[in-house]
Amino acid sequence: MGFTDKLRSRWTQANSLVCVGLDPDPAKFPDAYADDDDALFAFCRDIADATAEYACAFKPQIAYFAAHNGGEAALQRLIAHINAEHPDVPVILDAKRGDIGSTAEQYAVEAFDRFGADAVTLNPYMGRDSALPFLQRDGKGCVFLCHTSNPGARDFQELIVSDGNGGGEPLYQRIARAIAGEWNGANNCALVVGATFPEELKVIRAIVGDMPLLIPGVGAQGGDVEAVVKNGRTSDGTGLMINSSRGILYASMGADYAEAAARAARELRDAINRYR
Amino acid sequence: MGFTDKLRSRWTQANSLVCVGLDPDPAKFPDAYADDDDALFAFCRDIADATAEYACAFKPQIAYFAAHNGGEAALQRLIAHINAEHPDVPVILDAKRGDIGSTAEQYAVEAFDRFGADAVTLNPYMGRDSALPFLQRDGKGCVFLCHTSNPGARDFQELIVSDGNGGGEPLYQRIARAIAGEWNGANNCALVVGATFPEELKVIRAIVGDMPLLIPGVGAQGGDVEAVVKNGRTSDGTGLMINSSRGILYASMGADYAEAAARAARELRDAINRYR
C-alpha cells in the first residue's frame, strides 16, 4: 500500500492524528540508557513500541542520527523494526532534502531504499525538477516544506510574490498551489505547516483540498492544538499528522519513560480528538 | 585559519578558482574499482590527490555517500585525508541542510564535528534562525543557495517579491541581500549561483560585494566559463569557486583516470584564468 493510502487507513484504524517524532538526543535520555552504546536505536525502539497504538505515523529526524558515528545504522535498524512490528504505521523520514536531479536521485535512494521510509520531507526552493526523483517513486510520499513552525518562517516564506497580473500572494501560498497542482499528479504529496501559524494553516487547507498536512510545533514550540485541529482538519475530521517529539520522548527521565511516552501520546490523541 | 581566509589564501597560492566536486557514483567508476569494497573512499582520495594542485576547494556531495551503507565512514575518512594531505585546500560539504534551530544544531555537529568540513551548503528557505547554529560556528563557512543551476530554479527563486513600497525584486535577489547584510555579521557567508544563469550572477555580484560565490553548472550542465568569470569575478579577479564534478571525476574510465582528472582540472583552471 502506498504512503497516502497507508496514512488514511491508519487515521481511521487508530482513531489518531498523532505523529510521533523520533529525535533522539543522548543528553536527554533516561538514566537507563546512560551507558548504552546502542542507545540511539534502543531508546527510539522502546518509544515506538510504547506509542505505536496512538500513532498515525512515526517521524524520525535524521539529523539526530547523523550527528553520531554509526547513527545511520541505528536509524536503519529502527525503521526496519517499525516496518516489521508496526507495519500499519507509516514512517516519514524528516530530512528536508532538496538538490538537482542527479543528486536528488541519490537522496531518494537514501530515504527509500537504504532506510526504508514510506515518505520523506523535502525543501521545495530548488523547484519541481529537484523533486521529480521523489515524486516519481511509486507509492512513496513527498512532504514539502510550506510554512514552517520557526520564527524565521517569516523571513522569506511570507514575502508577497506577484501573480503577474497586479495581484499577489505570500510565497508559501504560491508554493502550496504549485504542489497541490502540477507536482501532485501521483497524489503522493503532503505539506509541512507549523502549528505556530494557525491562520496560515487555514489558508493552506483551503488551497490544497484534502492533502495531508504534517504539523510540527505543538508542545515545546507552543502551537495550540484546538486552533490546529479546527483550522487544519478536512471535512471528515482527518487530514493532519500533528507531530510531537520532545513532549513524548522526554515525558519522563525515570524508569517509567516508556509508560510516560505512551501516556503523553494518548493524551495528545485525546486532546486532538476533542476538536475533530 | 577560518574558511573565508583559507579560501582567499588558496585562490592566490594555487592561482585557481576551480572547485573539485566529489560526487562518487559507482556505476561510473573506472574499471580499477570494479570489485573494490572501499571504492567510495579510494576513488575520491585518488581524485583529490591528483587534482589538489589545481583546486581552490574540494566539495564532496554527501548524497552520493548517503546512498550507501557505510558511506558516511568513507566520507569521514576522505575529508580527514584531505585535511591531512592537502591542508591548504578548504572542504565544503555539499549537504543543503536547513531545519529549525534545535535540529540545525545537530546538522552543524554532523558537518563540522563529525565530518570535519570547513564549510557546508545550506538552504535559506526556513529563515535566519534556522541558519544561526551554522553562522555562529567560529571559522566555519556557510554557503547558502541563492540562484541554483537547474531549470527548476525559475519556479520560485525568480518570483518577484514586493519590497513593501510598490517596488519589487526577484526572490533570489532578496535572499542575496539578506545574507549579505544581517546574516553575514561574522563574514563567513557565501552563496550558490548556477553557471547556467550568468545574467543573474552579474546582479548577485553587484549585491554582495566581494562575498565568495560557489558556481555549479559548468561542464555537464552547460554553463559557459567566460560568462561566469566575466560576470562573477571580484575586482581582484577572484571571488569564485567554479565547481566541476563529473567533468573531472569521470574524465577517463581507463587506468589513466587520475591523470585524466588532473588534466581536466588543469584545463578548467587555465580556461578560467584566461578571462580573469
XYZ file of C-alpha atoms in Angstrom:
552
model
C 0.000 0.000 0.000
C 1.339 3.442 -0.869
C 2.072 6.121 1.722
C -1.111 8.128 1.217
C -3.422 5.111 1.484
C -1.478 3.730 4.440
C -1.818 7.038 6.256
C -5.542 7.328 5.532
C -6.128 3.785 6.775
C -4.145 4.484 9.893
C -6.053 7.666 10.728
C -9.241 5.573 10.859
C -7.816 2.396 12.355
C -6.021 4.145 15.245
C -8.526 6.976 15.508
C -5.496 9.218 15.904
C -3.853 12.172 14.169
C -0.695 11.967 16.323
C 2.665 11.746 14.585
C 5.376 10.581 16.980
C 8.639 12.392 16.247
C 11.791 10.412 16.959
C 14.557 12.979 17.659
C 16.957 11.095 19.933
C 19.198 13.410 21.970
C 21.514 11.380 24.244
C 21.815 14.321 26.658
C 18.123 13.897 27.454
C 17.947 10.099 27.590
C 16.511 8.343 30.645
C 19.068 7.083 33.131
C 18.550 3.533 31.893
C 20.467 4.456 28.733
C 23.353 6.302 30.373
C 25.999 3.740 29.352
C 24.270 2.023 26.446
C 26.318 2.120 23.222
C 23.206 1.198 21.281
C 21.008 3.822 22.920
C 20.029 5.717 19.757
C 18.339 2.602 18.429
C 17.161 1.071 21.679
C 15.584 4.225 23.114
C 13.717 5.022 19.905
C 12.592 1.402 19.574
C 11.179 1.471 23.093
C 9.355 4.739 22.407
C 7.995 3.414 19.124
C 6.741 0.210 20.730
C 5.133 2.138 23.590
C 3.398 4.709 21.387
C 2.530 2.810 18.185
C -1.046 2.245 19.353
C -1.616 6.019 19.404
C 0.375 6.937 16.284
C -0.826 7.686 12.773
C 2.839 7.991 11.725
C 6.397 7.920 13.038
C 8.805 10.674 12.040
C 12.492 10.017 12.741
C 14.576 13.190 12.326
C 17.739 12.128 10.520
C 19.875 14.977 11.913
C 19.756 13.429 15.385
C 21.205 10.232 13.964
C 23.654 11.907 11.547
C 25.339 13.780 14.401
C 26.851 10.458 15.571
C 29.181 7.909 14.057
C 27.095 4.808 13.465
C 23.901 6.838 13.614
C 22.726 5.774 10.168
C 22.948 2.091 11.108
C 20.797 2.825 14.170
C 18.260 4.671 12.022
C 18.156 1.838 9.513
C 17.503 -0.737 12.234
C 14.883 1.499 13.832
C 12.857 1.858 10.634
C 13.230 -1.874 9.922
C 11.906 -2.562 13.417
C 8.907 -0.273 12.901
C 8.176 -1.766 9.480
C 8.282 -5.282 10.965
C 6.464 -4.725 14.261
C 4.109 -1.883 13.367
C 3.555 -2.323 9.635
C 0.359 -0.267 9.620
C 2.130 2.884 10.827
C 3.860 4.822 8.022
C 7.368 6.186 8.583
C 8.243 9.702 7.415
C 11.973 10.354 7.281
C 12.422 14.001 8.272
C 15.416 15.024 6.151
C 14.323 18.171 4.260
C 16.373 17.193 1.240
C 16.495 19.234 -1.965
C 19.076 19.234 -4.767
C 19.492 18.986 -8.543
C 18.072 15.886 -10.226
C 21.158 13.656 -10.321
C 21.843 14.334 -6.649
C 18.176 14.076 -5.711
C 18.228 10.554 -7.195
C 20.863 9.650 -4.607
C 18.823 11.173 -1.789
C 15.783 9.159 -2.944
C 17.899 6.014 -2.694
C 18.967 7.092 0.794
C 15.431 7.674 2.101
C 13.503 4.899 0.396
C 15.967 2.096 -0.411
C 18.628 2.412 2.272
C 16.389 3.476 5.149
C 13.069 2.016 4.035
C 10.940 5.086 4.774
C 7.411 5.464 3.370
C 7.812 9.224 2.896
C 10.444 11.934 3.196
C 10.331 15.654 3.938
C 11.661 17.872 1.145
C 12.572 21.537 0.632
C 10.878 22.996 -2.469
C 13.221 26.002 -3.013
C 15.032 24.421 -5.976
C 11.821 23.774 -7.905
C 9.922 20.909 -9.445
C 12.760 19.169 -11.299
C 14.591 18.791 -7.987
C 11.547 16.971 -6.600
C 10.884 14.632 -9.530
C 13.147 11.765 -8.382
C 10.996 11.613 -5.243
C 7.626 12.316 -6.865
C 8.196 9.511 -9.361
C 8.790 6.864 -6.700
C 5.728 4.651 -6.846
C 3.874 4.561 -3.524
C 6.258 6.872 -1.674
C 5.199 10.144 -0.063
C 6.744 13.596 -0.567
C 6.188 16.030 2.292
C 7.237 19.537 1.219
C 8.038 22.485 3.454
C 5.385 25.148 3.013
C 5.055 27.374 6.113
C 7.404 26.166 8.823
C 6.968 26.442 12.607
C 10.011 28.581 13.467
C 10.058 32.400 13.794
C 12.344 32.636 10.734
C 9.478 31.274 8.626
C 8.515 34.934 8.248
C 11.832 35.914 6.616
C 11.068 34.610 3.136
C 8.008 32.333 3.249
C 5.637 35.245 3.865
C 7.058 37.595 1.226
C 4.348 38.735 -1.169
C 5.013 37.422 -4.662
C 3.483 38.898 -7.765
C 0.989 36.860 -9.786
C 1.956 38.782 -12.935
C -1.461 40.451 -13.122
C -1.105 43.134 -10.496
C -2.117 40.831 -7.676
C -0.037 38.987 -5.183
C 0.062 36.330 -2.511
C 2.587 35.140 0.075
C 5.292 32.825 -1.228
C 4.122 29.917 0.937
C 0.687 30.079 -0.685
C 2.223 30.080 -4.154
C 4.247 27.017 -3.197
C 1.156 25.296 -1.777
C -0.712 25.994 -5.018
C 2.121 24.633 -7.196
C 2.467 21.458 -5.162
C -1.292 20.847 -4.946
C -1.425 21.292 -8.726
C 1.243 20.107 -11.120
C 3.504 18.436 -8.555
C 0.756 16.184 -7.150
C -0.038 14.192 -10.288
C 0.528 10.903 -8.469
C -1.441 12.056 -5.411
C 1.585 11.469 -3.194
C 2.290 14.981 -1.886
C 1.836 16.458 1.566
C 2.907 19.764 3.142
C 4.620 20.881 6.345
C 2.708 23.675 8.109
C 3.773 24.841 11.551
C 1.258 24.666 14.406
C 2.545 28.074 15.462
C 0.839 29.689 12.458
C -2.817 28.567 12.676
C -4.222 31.330 10.440
C -1.802 30.392 7.676
C -2.818 26.761 8.196
C -6.441 27.668 7.494
C -5.480 29.359 4.218
C -3.324 26.421 3.170
C -6.117 23.924 3.881
C -8.388 25.931 1.596
C -5.788 25.788 -1.183
C -4.866 22.100 -1.040
C -8.189 20.302 -0.591
C -7.757 17.102 1.390
C -3.961 16.833 1.001
C -2.300 15.520 4.187
C -0.562 18.167 6.286
C 2.313 17.452 8.670
C 2.087 19.828 11.620
C 5.163 20.326 13.808
C 5.237 22.821 16.639
C 2.731 21.735 19.284
C 4.312 21.239 22.691
C 7.801 22.703 23.133
C 7.301 25.209 20.308
C 3.987 26.466 21.676
C 1.421 25.618 18.983
C -2.226 25.377 20.106
C -3.983 22.046 19.499
C -7.517 23.433 19.237
C -6.560 26.046 16.641
C -4.590 23.488 14.634
C -7.406 20.961 14.505
C -10.153 23.471 13.759
C -8.161 25.226 11.051
C -6.413 22.223 9.557
C -8.779 19.245 9.562
C -10.545 18.020 6.470
C -14.339 17.611 6.307
C -14.061 14.010 7.555
C -12.037 15.116 10.593
C -8.680 13.806 9.369
C -6.020 15.278 7.064
C -3.461 16.052 9.778
C -0.308 14.465 11.175
C 0.189 16.506 14.333
C 3.745 15.891 15.438
C 5.097 15.778 18.939
C 8.733 14.886 19.529
C 10.170 16.202 22.790
C 6.819 16.123 24.620
C 6.559 12.364 24.064
C 10.208 11.254 24.015
C 11.232 13.011 27.187
C 7.980 12.797 29.153
C 9.973 11.136 31.965
C 13.682 10.730 32.688
C 12.925 7.892 35.101
C 12.404 4.157 34.702
C 8.822 4.859 33.568
C 9.952 6.678 30.382
C 8.089 4.282 28.066
C 4.837 4.434 30.017
C 5.179 8.213 30.257
C 5.692 8.451 26.500
C 2.622 6.297 25.875
C 0.590 8.459 28.237
C 1.785 11.662 26.525
C 0.891 10.268 23.096
C -2.520 9.116 24.292
C -3.242 12.448 25.925
C -2.293 14.308 22.761
C -4.506 11.983 20.724
C -7.399 12.628 23.070
C -6.800 16.389 23.131
C -6.855 16.407 19.329
C -9.938 14.207 19.135
C -11.902 16.597 21.345
C -11.828 19.123 18.477
C -12.281 16.824 15.483
C 42.527 29.822 9.818
C 38.814 30.237 9.145
C 37.113 29.137 5.944
C 36.988 32.543 4.283
C 40.664 33.319 4.899
C 41.699 29.812 3.891
C 39.809 30.160 0.630
C 41.270 33.597 -0.145
C 44.786 32.321 0.525
C 44.195 29.333 -1.678
C 42.901 31.400 -4.605
C 46.238 33.224 -4.633
C 48.507 30.326 -3.721
C 47.106 27.934 -6.343
C 46.208 30.664 -8.833
C 42.981 28.744 -9.329
C 39.230 29.247 -8.975
C 38.465 25.557 -9.572
C 36.365 23.707 -7.004
C 36.657 19.948 -7.449
C 33.297 18.298 -6.783
C 33.473 14.799 -5.314
C 30.236 13.031 -6.328
C 31.210 9.348 -6.384
C 28.855 7.229 -8.494
C 29.982 3.567 -8.508
C 28.240 2.984 -11.853
C 30.733 5.385 -13.446
C 33.895 4.272 -11.643
C 36.992 3.275 -13.603
C 37.467 -0.445 -14.119
C 40.177 -0.489 -11.457
C 37.444 -0.082 -8.818
C 35.016 -2.673 -10.155
C 35.395 -5.027 -7.177
C 36.744 -2.672 -4.534
C 34.605 -2.599 -1.380
C 36.329 0.614 -0.348
C 35.867 2.316 -3.711
C 33.871 5.336 -2.482
C 36.801 6.412 -0.356
C 39.670 5.195 -2.518
C 38.401 6.667 -5.791
C 37.724 10.071 -4.254
C 41.086 10.019 -2.459
C 42.869 9.348 -5.752
C 40.984 12.150 -7.480
C 41.693 14.554 -4.614
C 45.400 13.716 -4.626
C 45.598 14.102 -8.397
C 43.748 17.425 -8.534
C 44.705 19.196 -5.291
C 47.350 21.264 -7.060
C 44.654 22.851 -9.236
C 41.928 23.170 -6.603
C 40.835 26.191 -4.567
C 38.370 23.911 -2.745
C 37.000 20.372 -2.623
C 33.257 19.831 -2.486
C 32.115 16.326 -1.530
C 28.384 15.841 -2.184
C 27.033 13.939 0.803
C 24.099 12.389 -1.109
C 26.498 10.207 -3.111
C 27.839 8.794 0.157
C 24.497 8.621 1.967
C 23.038 6.371 -0.732
C 25.266 3.545 0.541
C 25.615 1.672 3.811
C 28.975 2.695 5.230
C 29.059 5.789 3.038
C 29.422 8.175 5.956
C 32.539 6.386 7.191
C 34.029 6.723 3.700
C 33.189 10.431 3.637
C 34.701 10.944 7.054
C 37.953 9.265 6.032
C 38.025 11.218 2.774
C 37.774 14.593 4.481
C 40.330 13.517 7.109
C 42.661 12.552 4.269
C 42.214 15.913 2.540
C 42.697 17.807 5.800
C 45.916 15.865 6.473
C 47.448 15.771 2.998
C 46.107 18.992 1.480
C 45.569 21.239 4.488
C 45.576 24.427 2.424
C 42.527 23.356 0.405
C 39.217 24.038 2.176
C 36.484 21.383 2.134
C 32.871 22.379 1.516
C 30.375 19.684 2.476
C 27.564 19.913 -0.057
C 24.544 18.958 2.044
C 21.998 21.780 1.552
C 20.763 21.394 5.107
C 18.086 23.591 6.648
C 15.862 22.994 9.696
C 14.637 24.550 12.946
C 17.323 25.585 15.428
C 17.485 22.502 17.655
C 17.741 20.254 14.595
C 20.139 22.608 12.815
C 22.449 22.251 15.835
C 22.623 18.537 15.095
C 23.352 19.168 11.421
C 26.155 21.560 12.410
C 27.660 18.788 14.521
C 27.349 16.455 11.527
C 29.116 18.780 9.083
C 31.784 20.345 11.258
C 32.497 17.927 14.119
C 31.720 14.527 12.685
C 32.922 15.135 9.139
C 35.451 17.919 9.719
C 34.328 20.171 6.856
C 35.397 23.834 6.662
C 32.058 24.910 5.220
C 28.628 23.491 4.419
C 25.961 24.343 1.861
C 22.618 25.424 3.337
C 19.075 26.088 2.147
C 17.797 29.508 3.320
C 14.034 28.847 2.930
C 13.427 28.450 6.684
C 14.980 31.818 7.528
C 17.760 33.237 9.638
C 17.101 31.402 12.898
C 17.494 28.103 11.061
C 20.962 29.259 9.934
C 22.236 30.572 13.265
C 23.721 27.313 14.559
C 25.938 27.334 11.461
C 26.598 31.086 11.318
C 27.752 31.057 14.929
C 30.393 28.391 14.386
C 33.699 30.231 14.665
C 35.761 29.950 11.492
C 33.284 27.808 9.581
C 31.729 28.822 6.260
C 28.014 28.920 5.380
C 27.256 28.620 1.661
C 23.589 29.424 1.029
C 21.535 28.534 -2.017
C 20.632 31.705 -3.900
C 20.005 31.038 -7.609
C 20.624 27.387 -8.398
C 21.828 25.859 -11.686
C 18.834 23.662 -12.513
C 15.862 24.619 -14.737
C 13.531 24.472 -11.704
C 15.429 27.417 -10.230
C 12.880 29.520 -12.145
C 9.888 28.015 -10.316
C 10.225 30.033 -7.103
C 13.638 31.715 -6.973
C 12.724 34.183 -9.726
C 9.299 35.150 -8.407
C 9.015 38.908 -7.946
C 8.622 39.789 -4.277
C 7.257 43.081 -3.060
C 9.543 45.461 -1.185
C 6.504 46.922 0.615
C 6.894 50.290 -1.172
C 5.379 49.471 -4.546
C 8.622 48.087 -5.914
C 9.820 44.539 -6.267
C 12.725 42.271 -6.995
C 13.187 38.556 -7.625
C 13.231 36.352 -4.542
C 16.829 35.255 -5.127
C 17.961 38.898 -5.001
C 16.080 39.470 -1.762
C 17.777 36.416 -0.301
C 21.198 37.604 -1.506
C 20.572 40.979 0.113
C 19.519 39.447 3.445
C 22.506 37.129 3.590
C 24.998 39.831 2.537
C 23.509 42.029 5.263
C 22.329 40.793 8.629
C 23.312 37.144 8.166
C 26.954 37.902 7.341
C 27.969 39.553 10.615
C 30.884 37.145 11.060
C 31.925 37.481 7.411
C 31.545 33.740 6.908
C 28.781 33.577 4.295
C 28.944 32.603 0.634
C 26.251 31.954 -1.986
C 25.483 29.278 -4.570
C 24.799 30.736 -8.023
C 24.410 28.454 -11.030
C 26.738 28.927 -14.006
C 23.695 28.407 -16.200
C 22.333 31.831 -15.168
C 25.181 34.290 -15.948
C 22.986 37.415 -16.040
C 21.624 36.635 -12.597
C 25.218 36.050 -11.449
C 26.115 39.584 -12.508
C 23.265 41.040 -10.483
C 24.160 38.962 -7.437
C 27.804 40.032 -7.587
C 26.652 43.661 -7.550
C 24.555 42.980 -4.446
C 27.065 41.029 -2.356
C 30.359 42.898 -2.823
C 33.323 40.522 -2.605
C 31.452 37.638 -0.949
C 32.645 34.254 -2.280
C 30.298 32.597 -4.769
C 30.142 28.844 -5.369
C 29.289 28.227 -9.020
C 27.992 24.795 -10.050
C 26.857 24.031 -13.566
C 29.854 24.310 -15.893
C 30.517 21.134 -17.835
C 27.699 18.571 -17.815
C 25.051 21.207 -17.047
C 26.192 23.541 -19.843
C 27.339 26.710 -18.076
C 29.746 28.968 -20.008
C 33.112 29.644 -18.348
C 33.746 33.011 -19.987
C 30.360 34.418 -18.981
C 30.746 33.100 -15.432
C 34.181 34.630 -14.912
C 33.359 37.975 -16.500
C 30.068 38.330 -14.615
C 31.116 36.810 -11.324
C 34.713 37.770 -10.532
C 35.617 40.412 -7.993
C 37.845 43.383 -8.851
C 40.955 41.386 -7.913
C 39.997 38.548 -10.257
C 38.924 36.099 -7.544
C 35.649 35.645 -5.628
C 34.562 32.429 -7.354
C 34.649 28.701 -6.645
C 33.760 27.297 -10.060
C 32.770 23.695 -9.492
C 33.262 20.762 -11.799
C 32.298 17.288 -10.636
C 31.534 14.856 -13.444
C 33.905 16.553 -15.926
C 36.853 15.873 -13.637
C 35.841 12.660 -11.853
C 34.921 10.739 -14.962
C 37.378 12.222 -17.457
C 38.552 8.676 -18.174
C 37.189 5.199 -17.370
C 40.617 3.686 -18.053
C 43.728 3.165 -15.953
C 44.651 6.804 -16.556
C 41.629 8.139 -14.633
C 43.750 10.083 -12.153
C 45.926 11.715 -14.803
C 42.817 12.473 -16.840
C 41.175 14.092 -13.812
C 44.281 16.196 -13.177
C 44.331 17.261 -16.815
C 40.638 18.187 -16.742
C 41.128 20.249 -13.575
C 44.192 21.988 -15.013
C 42.404 22.738 -18.267
C 39.440 24.196 -16.412
C 41.793 26.317 -14.282
C 43.517 27.603 -17.411
C 40.234 28.255 -19.217
C 39.041 30.270 -16.224
C 42.311 32.145 -15.899
C 42.125 33.324 -19.493
C 39.168 35.516 -18.525
C 40.290 36.701 -15.082
